[in-house]
């Protein structure tokens, strides 16, 4: 299967892009090939598709259900009671719908943590995008629950072989306040043995740090360091309340850090210390978090929130400029997840977008990256390609209506249980 | 001319809406009328269209041209040199294009301040929406310039009678650091005599306050109070750096205050003291500011930034909830500009939107206002009606391609002058 995109803007020049199988084979002018499919790229710009570094995709079912509430009340009275009624089929359709929203806004990889691993994995498989899928691992410091979770994760790891290479298994120990030290130690050794990612929430709120200090007499990153969890396989979401010593440790162990500006603002978590982490040389990527705390999965919007929140926090309009936040959503996220994606280069995975330069938010054409970050919306994405396959063409996705209808049905039904 | 919208969601119930001329005549079920045009509202929700409380619409020409720069450098080296080459025709097409973007994102009134009054006014007239149009009034404390500006504004006020009632004349004294006391005093008496609005920037940055204290030995709001400028006709944009005494003065004189969260973040201006102003009982509306500091004109996005910035600043996820920020973009803005708009009620101006409930960001249907504020994008707006006329139907605007092309041409040409 080959796909030729003709006359598309790549950086500053008009090029052709040849995709063979699931890879970018060639980027140059005047490619003469008898491709299986040809796309006219004129009036469009090709960019790498987006990588969402941290989310709970299926939470799209709860979009708009409970907003403007304190975190505890929100979790205890709204989110958790509803989630206790979820089925794998709900999670499948919710994640299908989340994938639909992602494809429509140009995201082709997401790092997920949620219930019903196979519901998520099947949805990713069917939607045609990529994901690091992790089951929420919570043992509440109970040995019996810990044993169950460990057994479950061992099984899920083995069962992941039934899916294509687009589905990556990851471990999802929820946070240090919900998972025992012993389970975290198990996660470390399992992740090392099988070379999989560990996806966790870390230092999101001040109270998390306070509790950790009371419980373990050390700060969260120090605690994780002491039990050996810090390493390049650790994907740590949030990381807001860290001191200089903790930043050093994160750098020393090459932890991947995910910045979730919209969620951090909506839940009043605080301002991510981007400049301090960047200065230390830590690799940072961008994530939307789940739809119950955002409430969408749009990486274009996330880039704008991400850049503007830093300008506000640093009291410097030059902080986190457009080209840099674009990297957090593409190339730096590619590095974090060791994907050969996030850049438009020959040999990379064919995960890319065609942006409609005639869309109202992208006119005039002074600077594409500025326009994408500060003005564009998902309607600016014309075509989404993942793994060499066209998932959306001129904003049309084949099964859009079916997926929307199922998601709506499942959401309605869930709230009546 | 009559327009009947059948079976549309209004609040919690499905209704018909009858528009006669430019007013909402009736909202009820089963309206039987032989209307000139009938719209099927099924699967859609009707809401009031948005009111943008502060912008410089024609600056859309500079979208993306210069971002991520300190304010002074940005104005002196980028914005002002380019603006010095503008013509009225440029401003006409720029504002036409801005109106196109506004109609596509559901805005039908904007409070504007820019150069070439008639360029803006003609564009508003032709685009079919409403605006309070003000010419930028800057005299740089020079008596000769002040006399010119006063004469110009007197003339523009008279000439506004050539336009429909959708074009409102306003005075636009730029700020206290660019306009002399004498000119501000003239603006006060002219506005009182002719009952027009005075649109100004106020207390946007800390340095503005410091300079004012040095120059006048008082803070900005105190200074305006002492020269008699505070009153219900004053539309003050930004108002970030105000103390309790200044808030009292703003309240006492019923000044209208505009909150511009995206611009305030992008330019690192600070966090608008929403809760303090609200507690004082001040009427607050929402604005996007110009596209050089936002970089779009989307009030849906602005509501999200507005709500989230307050949650961050107040360290309270319950601060500025969705239903409240929606009022800042509709009913409270209607009050600020004394428009019979911003609410869906019989007798009001027929300025309204049909929202596509099948759009991906609005599924599931747990709560429409939460979805609109925290998830929706301009693509959620299906139909825009202003003054009883359909300006966009199913996202189609008649002259969209022509307007886009002209805006792109003008922008390209402007940068080459």
Coordinates of N, CA, C and O in Angstrom, one line a residue, chain A residues 157 168-171 187 190-198 233-234 338:
Chain A
X157 N -0.5 -8.0 30.1 CA 0.8 -7.9 29.4 C 0.8 -9.0 28.3 O 1.1 -8.8 27.1
X168 N 0.4 -0.4 22.7 CA 1.5 -0.6 23.6 C 1.0 -0.9 25.0 O 0.2 -0.1 25.6
X169 N 1.5 -1.9 25.6 CA 1.2 -2.2 27.1 C 2.0 -1.2 28.0 O 3.2 -1.0 27.7
X170 N 1.3 -0.7 29.0 CA 2.1 0.1 30.0 C 1.5 -0.3 31.4 O 0.3 -0.7 31.4
X171 N 2.2 -0.1 32.4 CA 1.7 -0.2 33.8 C 1.2 1.1 34.2 O 1.7 2.2 33.9
X187 N 6.1 -3.0 40.2 CA 6.0 -2.3 38.9 C 7.4 -2.0 38.3 O 7.7 -2.2 37.1
X190 N 8.9 -5.3 37.0 CA 8.2 -5.8 35.8 C 8.5 -4.9 34.6 O 8.8 -5.4 33.5
X191 N 8.5 -3.6 34.8 CA 8.8 -2.7 33.7 C 10.2 -2.9 33.2 O 10.5 -2.8 32.0
X192 N 11.2 -3.1 34.1 CA 12.6 -3.3 33.7 C 12.7 -4.6 32.9 O 13.3 -4.7 31.8
X193 N 12.1 -5.7 33.4 CA 12.1 -7.0 32.8 C 11.5 -7.0 31.4 O 12.1 -7.5 30.4
X194 N 10.4 -6.3 31.2 CA 9.7 -6.3 29.9 C 9.8 -5.1 29.1 O 9.2 -4.9 28.0
X195 N 10.6 -4.1 29.6 CA 10.8 -2.9 28.9 C 9.5 -2.2 28.5 O 9.2 -1.9 27.4
X196 N 8.7 -2.0 29.5 CA 7.4 -1.2 29.3 C 7.4 0.1 30.1 O 8.2 0.2 31.1
X197 N 6.5 1.0 29.8 CA 6.4 2.2 30.5 C 5.6 2.1 31.8 O 4.7 1.2 31.9
X198 N 5.9 2.9 32.7 CA 5.1 3.1 34.0 C 4.5 4.5 33.9 O 5.2 5.4 33.9
X233 N 11.8 4.9 31.8 CA 10.5 4.3 31.5 C 9.4 4.9 32.3 O 8.2 4.6 32.1
X234 N 9.7 5.8 33.2 CA 8.6 6.4 34.0 C 8.1 7.7 33.4 O 8.8 8.6 33.0
X338 N 9.4 6.9 22.9 CA 10.3 6.2 22.0 C 9.5 5.7 20.8 O 9.6 4.5 20.3

